[in-house]
Amino acid sequence: MRAGVPSGRNYRSRGAPRAAAAMERRVAERLGSALGPLGLEAHAFKVGWYNAVLQPGFHLPYPDDTLAFVVLSTPSMFDKALKPFVNKERLKIIRDPVDQCVSHHLSRVKEKFPDQRVDVMFDYEMLPSRKPKFLAQTAAHVAGAAYYYQRKDVKLDPWGKKIFGVCIHPKYGGWFAIRGLLLFPDIQVPFLEQPAPVDCVSTEEKRIELLEQFNFHWQDGRYRDIIDVKERYSEEQKAYFATPPAERFRLLGLSQEAPRISFH
């Protein structure tokens, strides 16, 4: 072996992290270019990060190093994706328009990766056991997309009843929704570094306020503004989601009634 030339084994071991990181970046960039103009965000994570914090019954059935992305809808999705989708596909909409819009666009994303297997899971899908296919807020937290605040984040728990947790985005506060997962079973990223979600509700008092507003006053939406947000839902969008599900179709100029609804 020539001096200064690493052995094949060592060269591969050093090159593997770079190759995996480059692959993740390429996928992330392609997703960003496809989803960004629609008001959607994709945040990378490893399946193992997700499975590590959940009971086995909620695990995703993939190896720990499998590359995945959690997809969020931002406030601009309403104008950038939903309204154009409804205008174009109005005769084909037979269920919740938001769900059908997201399903349409995430299914089209698969076409961007003709040489890769891409599995898609949607936030509304259920297993035969009636459990959700994935826990959306946990996925957003482990991906560093949004901080999942739960009662365990409050030191002096003032509640004597069940309290549900809620994710807060550092830019949008509560004005966003988690729509689905994109999983790439053929791409393993053992060296992917986990980003910590931004703890933007950092005081005990604010966390209590957040959880109480979300659990006891969620209809008024005040929990969404627990931080100073950069962007929130438009008045039109607020009115849409505040309208009873069966009447939302009429707001969009549609006549069908949706059997399933999206609350965000």
Tab-separated table of N, CA, C and O in Angstrom, residues 240 242-254 256-258:
chain	number	residue	atom	x	y	z
A	240	TYR	N	-62.783	29.144	7.857
A	240	TYR	CA	-62.975	27.805	7.278
A	240	TYR	C	-62.891	26.734	8.359
A	240	TYR	O	-63.775	25.880	8.488
A	242	ALA	N	-63.165	27.084	11.550
A	242	ALA	CA	-64.129	27.290	12.622
A	242	ALA	C	-65.539	26.874	12.207
A	242	ALA	O	-66.436	26.789	13.049
A	243	THR	N	-65.732	26.617	10.922
A	243	THR	CA	-67.046	26.247	10.402
A	243	THR	C	-67.296	24.755	10.615
A	243	THR	O	-66.386	23.949	10.445
A	244	PRO	N	-68.506	24.364	10.996
A	244	PRO	CA	-68.813	22.931	11.119
A	244	PRO	C	-68.430	22.185	9.844
A	244	PRO	O	-68.635	22.695	8.732
A	245	PRO	N	-67.865	20.992	9.984
A	245	PRO	CA	-67.321	20.269	8.824
A	245	PRO	C	-68.266	20.146	7.633
A	245	PRO	O	-67.855	20.343	6.494
A	246	ALA	N	-69.521	19.853	7.867
A	246	ALA	CA	-70.449	19.660	6.751
A	246	ALA	C	-70.674	20.939	5.966
A	246	ALA	O	-71.054	20.897	4.794
A	247	GLU	N	-70.425	22.091	6.610
A	247	GLU	CA	-70.644	23.372	5.942
A	247	GLU	C	-69.391	23.905	5.257
A	247	GLU	O	-69.461	24.876	4.505
A	248	ARG	N	-68.252	23.289	5.516
A	248	ARG	CA	-67.004	23.767	4.914
A	248	ARG	C	-67.019	23.606	3.401
A	248	ARG	O	-66.437	24.418	2.686
A	249	PHE	N	-67.674	22.553	2.928
A	249	PHE	CA	-67.726	22.344	1.478
A	249	PHE	C	-68.374	23.547	0.797
A	249	PHE	O	-67.956	23.972	-0.276
A	250	ARG	N	-69.414	24.093	1.424
A	250	ARG	CA	-70.107	25.228	0.826
A	250	ARG	C	-69.203	26.461	0.787
A	250	ARG	O	-69.277	27.266	-0.146
A	251	LEU	N	-68.352	26.608	1.795
A	251	LEU	CA	-67.415	27.733	1.786
A	251	LEU	C	-66.473	27.668	0.600
A	251	LEU	O	-66.019	28.684	0.091
A	252	LEU	N	-66.165	26.445	0.176
A	252	LEU	CA	-65.258	26.249	-0.958
A	252	LEU	C	-66.009	26.145	-2.281
A	252	LEU	O	-65.421	25.863	-3.320
A	253	GLY	N	-67.335	26.330	-2.230
A	253	GLY	CA	-68.124	26.238	-3.450
A	253	GLY	C	-68.407	24.816	-3.871
A	253	GLY	O	-68.691	24.544	-5.045
A	254	LEU	N	-68.338	23.880	-2.908
A	254	LEU	CA	-68.591	22.471	-3.194
A	254	LEU	C	-69.922	22.066	-2.565
A	254	LEU	O	-70.394	22.685	-1.617
A	256	GLN	N	-70.694	18.515	-1.888
A	256	GLN	CA	-70.636	17.261	-1.156
A	256	GLN	C	-70.416	17.502	0.322
A	256	GLN	O	-69.955	18.558	0.725
A	257	GLU	N	-70.714	16.487	1.107
A	257	GLU	CA	-70.409	16.527	2.523
A	257	GLU	C	-69.281	15.554	2.801
A	257	GLU	O	-69.249	14.447	2.271
A	258	ALA	N	-68.342	15.961	3.637
A	258	ALA	CA	-67.171	15.133	3.928
A	258	ALA	C	-67.458	14.197	5.079
A	258	ALA	O	-67.924	14.623	6.127
